[in-house]
Short mmCIF file of C-alpha atoms in Angstrom, two decimals:
data_model
loop_
_atom_site.label_atom_id
_atom_site.label_comp_id
_atom_site.label_asym_id
_atom_site.label_seq_id
_atom_site.Cartn_x
_atom_site.Cartn_y
_atom_site.Cartn_z
CA MET A 9 6.25 -11.30 27.62
CA LYS A 10 6.42 -10.88 23.39
CA ARG A 11 7.44 -13.44 21.80
CA ILE A 12 9.42 -13.27 18.21
CA TYR A 13 8.66 -14.41 14.85
CA GLY A 14 9.83 -13.44 11.99
CA LEU A 15 12.38 -13.83 8.80
CA LEU A 16 16.26 -14.57 10.07
CA GLY A 17 18.91 -14.25 7.32
CA ARG A 18 21.16 -11.64 6.52
CA LYS A 19 20.12 -9.77 3.92
CA LEU A 20 16.71 -9.30 3.76
CA GLY A 21 15.76 -6.12 1.63
CA HIS A 22 13.81 -7.69 -0.89
CA SER A 23 11.17 -10.20 1.87
CA TYR A 24 8.28 -10.37 0.88
CA SER A 25 7.67 -12.51 4.71
CA PRO A 26 5.99 -9.89 7.14
CA LEU A 27 3.14 -9.00 4.42
CA ILE A 28 2.66 -13.23 3.95
CA HIS A 29 2.46 -13.30 8.09
CA LYS A 30 0.29 -10.52 8.20
CA GLU A 31 -2.29 -12.26 6.17
CA LEU A 32 -1.87 -15.21 8.45
CA GLY A 33 -2.57 -13.10 11.50
CA ASN A 34 0.74 -12.54 12.86
CA PRO A 35 1.73 -8.69 12.53
CA ASP A 36 4.93 -9.06 15.09
CA TYR A 37 6.18 -10.62 12.51
CA ARG A 38 9.39 -9.02 11.50
CA LEU A 39 13.44 -9.24 9.37
CA ILE A 40 15.80 -10.22 11.45
CA GLU A 41 19.14 -9.58 9.62
CA LEU A 42 22.18 -10.97 11.45
CA GLU A 43 25.82 -11.12 10.43
CA PRO A 44 27.05 -14.54 10.70
CA GLU A 45 28.93 -14.02 14.21
CA ASN A 46 26.07 -12.67 15.91
CA LEU A 47 24.25 -15.75 14.77
CA ALA A 48 24.89 -17.97 18.05
CA ASP A 49 24.28 -15.25 20.62
CA PHE A 50 20.78 -14.78 19.09
CA LEU A 51 20.03 -18.02 19.42
CA LYS A 52 19.88 -18.05 22.94
CA ASN A 53 16.98 -15.60 23.32
CA GLU A 54 14.66 -16.53 25.75
CA ASP A 55 11.81 -14.95 24.07
CA ILE A 56 12.18 -16.59 20.22
CA GLY A 57 8.40 -17.75 19.17
CA GLY A 58 8.95 -19.05 16.08
CA LEU A 59 11.16 -18.40 13.17
CA ASN A 60 12.16 -18.21 9.11
CA VAL A 61 15.27 -19.09 8.09
CA THR A 62 17.01 -18.24 4.85
CA ILE A 63 20.58 -17.70 2.95
CA PRO A 64 22.62 -17.81 4.73
CA TYR A 65 21.27 -20.02 7.54
CA LYS A 66 19.11 -23.16 6.72
CA LEU A 67 22.08 -25.15 7.26
CA ASP A 68 24.19 -23.26 10.34
CA VAL A 69 21.21 -23.28 12.60
CA MET A 70 20.95 -26.85 11.94
CA PRO A 71 23.19 -27.67 15.46
CA TYR A 72 21.14 -25.01 17.54
CA CYS A 73 17.75 -26.92 16.86
CA ARG A 74 16.12 -30.94 17.73
CA LEU A 75 15.34 -31.61 13.59
CA SER A 76 12.05 -33.07 12.40
CA PRO A 77 12.26 -35.97 11.04
CA GLU A 78 11.86 -33.93 7.13
CA ALA A 79 14.60 -31.18 8.30
CA GLU A 80 16.63 -34.42 9.79
CA LYS A 81 16.39 -36.14 6.57
CA ILE A 82 16.55 -32.84 3.70
CA GLY A 83 19.62 -31.82 5.68
CA ALA A 84 18.13 -27.88 6.23
CA VAL A 85 16.39 -26.18 9.07
CA ASN A 86 14.08 -22.63 7.43
CA THR A 87 11.77 -22.90 10.58
CA ILE A 88 12.07 -22.62 13.83
CA VAL A 89 10.28 -23.12 16.96
CA ASN A 90 10.63 -22.53 21.07
CA ARG A 91 9.04 -25.35 23.04
CA ASN A 92 9.39 -25.12 26.54
CA GLY A 93 13.22 -23.28 26.19
CA GLN A 94 13.14 -25.70 23.72
CA LEU A 95 14.90 -25.05 20.06
CA TRP A 96 13.07 -27.34 16.91
CA GLY A 97 13.59 -26.90 14.17
CA TYR A 98 11.34 -28.36 10.76
CA ASN A 99 12.15 -27.79 6.88
CA THR A 100 8.78 -26.13 5.79
CA ASP A 101 10.48 -26.21 2.23
CA ARG A 102 8.93 -29.19 1.77
CA ASP A 103 6.00 -28.47 1.75
CA GLY A 104 6.08 -25.53 0.24
CA PHE A 105 8.38 -27.11 -2.85
CA GLN A 106 5.35 -29.85 -3.22
CA TYR A 107 2.84 -27.18 -3.92
CA MET A 108 4.59 -24.96 -6.35
CA VAL A 109 5.51 -27.73 -8.03
CA GLN A 110 2.05 -29.12 -8.26
CA LYS A 111 0.40 -25.76 -8.65
CA ALA A 112 2.70 -25.69 -11.93
CA GLY A 113 1.89 -28.73 -13.12
CA ILE A 114 5.13 -30.09 -13.44
CA ASP A 115 5.92 -33.48 -13.62
CA MET A 116 8.65 -34.89 -12.36
CA LYS A 117 8.61 -38.82 -12.26
CA ASP A 118 10.75 -40.15 -14.60
CA LYS A 119 12.61 -36.92 -15.79
CA LYS A 120 16.02 -35.85 -15.46
CA VAL A 121 16.24 -32.60 -13.05
CA LEU A 122 19.14 -30.55 -13.03
CA VAL A 123 18.91 -28.52 -9.44
CA LEU A 124 21.67 -25.09 -9.78
CA GLY A 125 22.71 -23.97 -6.45
CA SER A 126 24.16 -26.63 -3.36
CA GLY A 127 22.79 -24.75 -0.63
CA GLY A 128 19.79 -25.75 1.88
CA ALA A 129 17.16 -25.04 -0.22
CA SER A 130 18.71 -27.06 -3.19
CA ARG A 131 18.79 -30.09 -0.37
CA THR A 132 14.85 -29.71 -0.32
CA ALA A 133 14.63 -29.98 -4.54
CA VAL A 134 16.56 -33.11 -4.65
CA HIS A 135 15.11 -34.48 -1.53
CA CYS A 136 11.62 -33.26 -3.41
CA SER A 137 12.31 -34.16 -6.47
CA GLU A 138 13.22 -37.27 -5.61
CA SER A 139 10.44 -38.18 -4.18
CA LEU A 140 8.40 -36.88 -6.84
CA GLY A 141 9.59 -39.85 -8.72
CA ALA A 142 12.62 -38.05 -10.75
CA ARG A 143 14.43 -41.11 -12.71
CA GLU A 144 17.79 -39.20 -11.46
CA VAL A 145 18.99 -35.50 -9.93
CA VAL A 146 21.90 -33.74 -10.61
CA VAL A 147 23.27 -31.08 -8.15
CA ILE A 148 25.13 -28.23 -10.44
CA SER A 149 27.62 -26.14 -8.41
CA ARG A 150 30.08 -23.85 -9.06
CA SER A 151 32.81 -25.59 -6.48
CA HIS A 152 31.75 -29.44 -8.07
CA PRO A 153 34.52 -30.24 -10.28
CA GLU A 154 32.09 -32.18 -12.58
CA ASN A 155 28.84 -30.82 -12.72
CA ASN A 156 29.02 -27.44 -12.90
CA TYR A 157 28.07 -24.39 -15.06
CA ASP A 158 31.31 -24.75 -17.24
CA ASN A 159 30.02 -28.61 -18.74
CA LEU A 160 26.34 -28.19 -19.33
CA ALA A 161 27.12 -29.55 -22.74
CA LYS A 162 27.28 -32.86 -20.60
CA HIS A 163 23.60 -32.72 -19.10
CA ALA A 164 21.50 -31.34 -22.38
CA ASP A 165 19.34 -34.22 -21.35
CA GLY A 166 17.91 -32.15 -18.69
CA GLU A 167 14.03 -32.09 -18.65
CA VAL A 168 13.36 -29.91 -15.14
CA ILE A 169 15.75 -26.99 -14.55
CA ILE A 170 15.38 -26.19 -10.86
CA ASN A 171 16.97 -23.03 -9.55
CA CYS A 172 17.73 -22.45 -5.86
CA THR A 173 20.82 -19.98 -6.52
CA PRO A 174 20.26 -16.45 -6.14
CA VAL A 175 21.49 -15.97 -8.73
CA GLY A 176 18.49 -12.88 -10.57
CA MET A 177 17.20 -11.79 -7.14
CA PHE A 178 16.91 -8.39 -6.36
CA PRO A 179 18.84 -6.44 -6.97
CA LYS A 180 20.89 -8.48 -9.82
CA ASN A 181 17.73 -8.69 -11.36
CA GLY A 182 17.60 -9.12 -14.76
CA GLU A 183 20.57 -12.68 -14.80
CA SER A 184 19.83 -16.18 -15.30
CA PRO A 185 22.23 -19.47 -14.32
CA VAL A 186 22.11 -21.07 -17.82
CA ASP A 187 20.72 -20.60 -20.88
CA LEU A 188 17.62 -23.15 -21.63
CA ALA A 189 18.74 -22.91 -25.52
CA VAL A 190 21.08 -25.88 -23.79
CA PHE A 191 18.32 -28.25 -22.17
CA PRO A 192 16.36 -28.88 -25.90
CA LYS A 193 14.20 -31.97 -23.97
CA CYS A 194 13.19 -29.19 -21.15
CA CYS A 195 9.48 -30.14 -20.64
CA GLY A 196 8.77 -27.76 -16.96
CA VAL A 197 11.50 -24.83 -15.30
CA VAL A 198 11.05 -23.77 -11.70
CA ASP A 199 12.36 -20.71 -9.78
CA VAL A 200 12.72 -20.60 -5.90
CA ILE A 201 13.20 -16.83 -6.79
CA TYR A 202 10.12 -14.36 -5.69
CA ASN A 203 11.64 -10.49 -6.58
CA PRO A 204 11.28 -10.29 -8.96
CA LEU A 205 7.56 -12.05 -9.51
CA ARG A 206 9.76 -12.70 -13.21
CA THR A 207 12.87 -13.99 -13.12
CA LYS A 208 14.73 -13.52 -16.08
CA LEU A 209 14.75 -17.68 -16.22
CA ILE A 210 11.09 -17.73 -16.00
CA MET A 211 11.00 -15.00 -18.50
CA GLN A 212 13.03 -17.65 -21.00
CA ALA A 213 10.39 -20.32 -20.08
CA GLU A 214 7.64 -18.29 -21.18
CA LYS A 215 9.32 -17.61 -24.24
CA LEU A 216 10.30 -20.78 -24.76
CA GLY A 217 6.58 -22.01 -24.30
CA ILE A 218 8.16 -24.13 -21.41
CA PRO A 219 5.80 -24.60 -18.11
CA HIS A 220 7.02 -22.71 -15.61
CA ILE A 221 6.40 -20.97 -12.37
CA GLY A 222 8.73 -18.55 -9.83
CA GLY A 223 9.05 -18.48 -5.94
CA LEU A 224 6.40 -16.71 -4.61
CA HIS A 225 4.11 -19.48 -4.63
CA MET A 226 6.53 -21.65 -2.76
CA LEU A 227 7.56 -18.72 -0.32
CA THR A 228 3.88 -18.73 0.93
CA ALA A 229 2.73 -22.04 1.22
CA GLN A 230 5.61 -23.20 3.07
CA ALA A 231 4.97 -19.30 5.49
CA LYS A 232 1.92 -21.34 5.65
CA ARG A 233 2.93 -23.94 6.87
CA ALA A 234 5.50 -22.25 9.50
CA ALA A 235 2.55 -20.41 10.71
CA GLU A 236 0.58 -23.70 11.49
CA LEU A 237 3.29 -25.00 13.21
CA PHE A 238 4.04 -21.33 14.96
CA PHE A 239 1.33 -21.85 16.82
CA ASP A 240 -0.18 -25.58 16.81
CA LYS A 241 -3.38 -25.00 14.37
CA GLU A 242 -4.55 -25.63 11.27
CA ILE A 243 -5.04 -23.98 7.97
CA PRO A 244 -7.39 -24.30 5.47
CA ASP A 245 -4.66 -25.15 1.89
CA SER A 246 -7.44 -22.55 -0.05
CA GLU A 247 -5.04 -19.52 1.91
CA ASN A 248 -1.78 -20.47 0.07
CA ASP A 249 -3.36 -19.19 -3.27
CA ALA A 250 -5.96 -16.15 -1.91
CA ILE A 251 -2.76 -14.85 -0.12
CA THR A 252 -0.18 -15.27 -2.89
CA ALA A 253 -2.53 -13.39 -4.91
CA LYS A 254 -3.09 -10.42 -2.65
CA ILE A 255 0.88 -10.64 -2.64
CA THR A 256 0.89 -10.18 -6.30
CA GLN A 257 -0.87 -7.35 -6.73
CA SER A 258 0.51 -5.44 -4.20
CA CYS A 259 4.11 -5.79 -5.29
CA GLU A 260 3.32 -6.20 -9.38
CA ASN A 261 3.80 -2.70 -10.98
CA ILE A 262 1.17 -1.58 -13.74
CA VAL A 263 3.47 -0.65 -16.57
CA LEU A 264 2.55 2.29 -19.48
CA ILE A 265 3.06 2.64 -22.86
CA GLY A 266 1.65 4.35 -25.89
CA MET A 267 1.95 7.55 -28.24
CA PRO A 268 3.44 10.46 -27.27
CA GLY A 269 0.44 12.32 -26.77
CA GLY A 270 -2.21 9.75 -25.99
CA GLY A 271 -2.76 10.57 -21.72
CA LYS A 272 -0.05 8.41 -19.90
CA SER A 273 0.98 10.42 -17.49
CA THR A 274 -2.44 12.14 -16.90
CA VAL A 275 -3.70 8.82 -16.72
CA GLY A 276 -1.02 7.33 -14.76
CA LYS A 277 -0.71 9.97 -12.21
CA LEU A 278 -4.59 9.92 -11.41
CA LEU A 279 -4.00 5.87 -11.03
CA GLY A 280 -1.40 6.87 -8.58
CA LYS A 281 -3.91 9.23 -6.22
CA LEU A 282 -6.95 5.94 -6.76
CA THR A 283 -4.62 3.35 -5.36
CA GLY A 284 -1.96 5.24 -3.39
CA ARG A 285 1.35 4.19 -5.70
CA PRO A 286 4.26 5.64 -5.96
CA VAL A 287 4.53 6.82 -9.55
CA TYR A 288 7.78 6.55 -11.63
CA GLU A 289 7.99 8.78 -15.35
CA THR A 290 10.44 7.85 -17.04
CA ASP A 291 11.22 10.55 -19.14
CA ASP A 292 11.76 12.06 -15.52
CA MET A 293 13.94 10.11 -14.62
CA ILE A 294 16.19 10.26 -17.28
CA VAL A 295 16.38 14.34 -16.91
CA GLU A 296 17.14 14.24 -13.60
CA THR A 297 19.76 11.16 -14.71
CA SER A 298 21.12 13.46 -16.98
CA GLY A 299 21.00 17.12 -15.84
CA LYS A 300 19.89 17.74 -19.76
CA THR A 301 15.78 18.00 -21.02
CA ILE A 302 14.69 15.29 -23.56
CA PRO A 303 15.12 18.03 -26.57
CA LYS A 304 17.48 18.85 -25.15
CA ILE A 305 19.09 15.98 -25.40
CA PHE A 306 18.51 15.07 -28.60
CA ALA A 307 19.94 18.17 -30.14
CA GLN A 308 22.75 17.10 -28.35
CA ASP A 309 23.06 13.99 -28.45
CA GLY A 310 21.31 12.45 -30.70
CA GLU A 311 18.23 9.62 -30.58
CA GLU A 312 21.27 6.73 -29.56
CA ILE A 313 22.59 8.33 -26.33
CA PHE A 314 18.77 8.65 -25.07
CA ARG A 315 17.69 5.05 -25.86
CA GLN A 316 20.95 4.20 -23.98
CA LEU A 317 19.81 6.71 -20.98
CA GLU A 318 16.23 5.20 -21.25
CA HIS A 319 17.20 1.61 -20.83
CA GLN A 320 19.27 2.59 -18.03
CA VAL A 321 16.17 4.05 -16.77
CA ILE A 322 14.11 1.06 -17.57
CA CYS A 323 16.47 -1.30 -15.75
CA GLU A 324 15.45 0.07 -12.11
CA ALA A 325 12.38 0.89 -12.37
CA GLY A 326 11.01 -2.11 -13.86
CA LYS A 327 13.29 -3.33 -10.36
CA LYS A 328 10.77 -1.72 -8.14
CA SER A 329 7.63 -3.28 -6.71
CA GLY A 330 3.62 -1.90 -6.37
CA SER A 331 4.11 1.38 -9.02
CA ILE A 332 3.24 3.30 -11.62
CA ILE A 333 5.38 3.09 -13.99
CA ILE A 334 4.76 5.95 -16.76
CA THR A 335 7.39 5.20 -19.92
CA GLY A 336 7.96 7.00 -23.10
CA GLY A 337 6.69 6.55 -26.17
CA GLY A 338 9.98 5.08 -27.42
CA VAL A 339 10.47 2.29 -25.02
CA VAL A 340 8.93 0.04 -27.69
CA THR A 341 11.94 0.29 -30.11
CA ARG A 342 14.30 -1.60 -28.25
CA PRO A 343 13.40 -5.16 -27.29
CA GLU A 344 15.22 -5.13 -24.59
CA ASN A 345 13.17 -3.01 -22.43
CA TYR A 346 10.71 -5.17 -22.38
CA GLU A 347 12.01 -8.07 -19.94
CA PRO A 348 12.90 -5.40 -17.38
CA LEU A 349 8.96 -4.13 -17.30
CA HIS A 350 7.80 -7.32 -17.85
CA GLN A 351 9.68 -8.89 -14.96
CA ASN A 352 7.21 -7.47 -12.39
CA GLY A 353 4.82 -5.66 -14.26
CA ARG A 354 1.44 -5.38 -16.00
CA ILE A 355 1.38 -3.39 -19.33
CA TYR A 356 -0.81 -1.36 -20.90
CA GLU A 357 -0.97 -0.07 -23.77
CA ILE A 358 -2.73 2.94 -23.26
CA THR A 359 -4.06 4.30 -27.20
CA ARG A 360 -6.05 7.25 -28.46
CA ASP A 361 -7.11 7.99 -31.70
CA ILE A 362 -4.17 9.57 -34.30
CA GLU A 363 -6.19 12.70 -34.52
CA LYS A 364 -6.09 13.50 -30.84
CA LEU A 365 -2.68 13.09 -30.62
CA ALA A 366 -1.26 16.22 -28.72
CA MET A 367 2.08 16.88 -30.69
CA GLY A 368 3.68 19.58 -28.73
CA GLY A 369 6.94 19.51 -27.58
CA ARG A 370 8.41 16.09 -28.84
CA PRO A 371 11.01 15.38 -30.77
CA LEU A 372 9.53 13.38 -32.90
CA SER A 373 6.68 14.30 -33.68
CA THR A 374 6.53 17.83 -34.99
CA GLY A 375 4.14 17.41 -37.81
CA ARG A 376 1.29 15.23 -38.79
CA GLU A 377 3.45 13.14 -41.53
CA ALA A 378 5.58 12.64 -39.15
CA LEU A 379 3.23 11.11 -36.43
CA TYR A 380 1.32 8.89 -38.53
CA ALA A 381 4.88 7.25 -40.02
CA MET A 382 5.94 6.86 -35.98
CA TYR A 383 2.34 5.08 -35.65
CA GLU A 384 2.78 3.00 -38.57
CA LYS A 385 6.40 1.96 -37.73
CA ARG A 386 5.63 1.32 -33.41
CA HIS A 387 2.11 -0.04 -33.43
CA PRO A 388 3.77 -3.36 -34.02
CA LEU A 389 5.18 -3.46 -31.32
CA TYR A 390 3.39 -1.98 -28.71
CA VAL A 391 1.10 -4.47 -29.58
CA LYS A 392 3.98 -7.07 -29.15
CA PHE A 393 5.58 -5.00 -25.07
CA ARG A 394 1.27 -5.00 -23.63
CA ASP A 395 -0.93 -7.36 -21.87
CA CYS A 396 -3.66 -4.85 -22.26
CA GLN A 397 -5.08 -2.01 -23.98
CA ALA A 398 -6.71 0.34 -22.67
CA GLU A 399 -8.47 3.06 -24.74
CA ASN A 400 -8.28 6.94 -23.68
CA GLU A 401 -10.54 9.07 -25.80
CA HIS A 402 -12.73 10.59 -23.22
CA ASP A 403 -12.18 10.95 -19.64
CA ALA A 404 -9.40 10.31 -18.39
CA MET A 405 -10.32 9.30 -14.70
CA GLU A 406 -12.63 6.70 -16.09
CA THR A 407 -9.60 5.38 -18.05
CA ALA A 408 -7.30 5.06 -15.06
CA GLN A 409 -10.73 3.46 -13.07
CA TRP A 410 -10.66 0.83 -15.81
CA ILE A 411 -6.90 -0.34 -15.28
CA TRP A 412 -7.49 -0.57 -11.46
CA ARG A 413 -10.10 -2.95 -12.02
CA ASP A 414 -8.71 -5.22 -14.80
CA PHE A 415 -5.14 -4.79 -12.98
CA SER A 416 -7.10 -6.59 -9.80
CA GLU A 417 -8.77 -8.79 -11.36
CA ASN A 418 -5.28 -10.13 -13.44
CA SER A 419 -2.24 -9.40 -12.08
CA CYS A 420 -1.92 -13.05 -11.00
CA ASN A 421 -2.70 -14.72 -14.13
#
């Protein structure tokens, strides 16, 4: 009889686990969404082979399992293996967390560590932080009378911040559990969230120059250890980096920015054909949302209303994974558009000699003088937004092929 392998949780639309386990040699691994009242009956299923467990069941499954020493000590189970009809509970999050912290080069020794959240992942983070030599570990929780989000100032000396809450996770991108400005001594940020690839918290750490890491490395490493337990075999640690890089490349967006008339749409559509990825043009999304053409929005409502609509669309487009996103030329004029595009994307500026830029049907570039003025204003903004520059002077297919080569080599960096 075919065994059941999968990820057990309540809402799992954000998960990359099936992709990872497929790379680990288990194509039958699937997502198993259950409501709490159905959990007990499901765990009685004799066909269970191996399960990973996520929110909100890491504590709830414990009474149904015989616990491994590390799961018992941590007080949470994220991996279940059926051994001759007996469910065994393990905590492979521990392996994933330690690998992630080591990968980021974040040193916990003699540090004050703040762990945000009090669920199963939090228990793992506390256990690992203590094992790695933290001087003090404080759990911040909404329900704690003393250590909560309303009195974070008392922990302004926190040096390593670990987010174990779902705040900022897809589909509620763009939220952060804390403002890192509260912690002037912060020298490391860890976020167990892996979708988006870069949470708001991680992007703030990036901006402040604080060593940081997102949860995909942890997800991959714990999955590798779970697969070893499922099938009683050893898998080389080198698989962690290889699979993480492959998942990142498959999930990260290619985002195109640049001056109007520079060929973004042409290059983007060719990239779609070249890679098989879906293509989204934010201008088309604005037209669909508003029911008006771009020139009509400018004429009837003005540029400010257009920019507000554009930001709304950018926030939705930025949540997508594994896509080509083609933006309007003025997207860089609003700094708030950067994070939604950067969270899941590698951003390319498409450049072309200004004399070759097309001007037809563009509300803000109706003449050469206006076009040059626009370029002078926007050029430094494009440089600020972009990860890479792609020249589009001759053949658009050559430009698309160059971008795909660069993306394939650098998307996991």
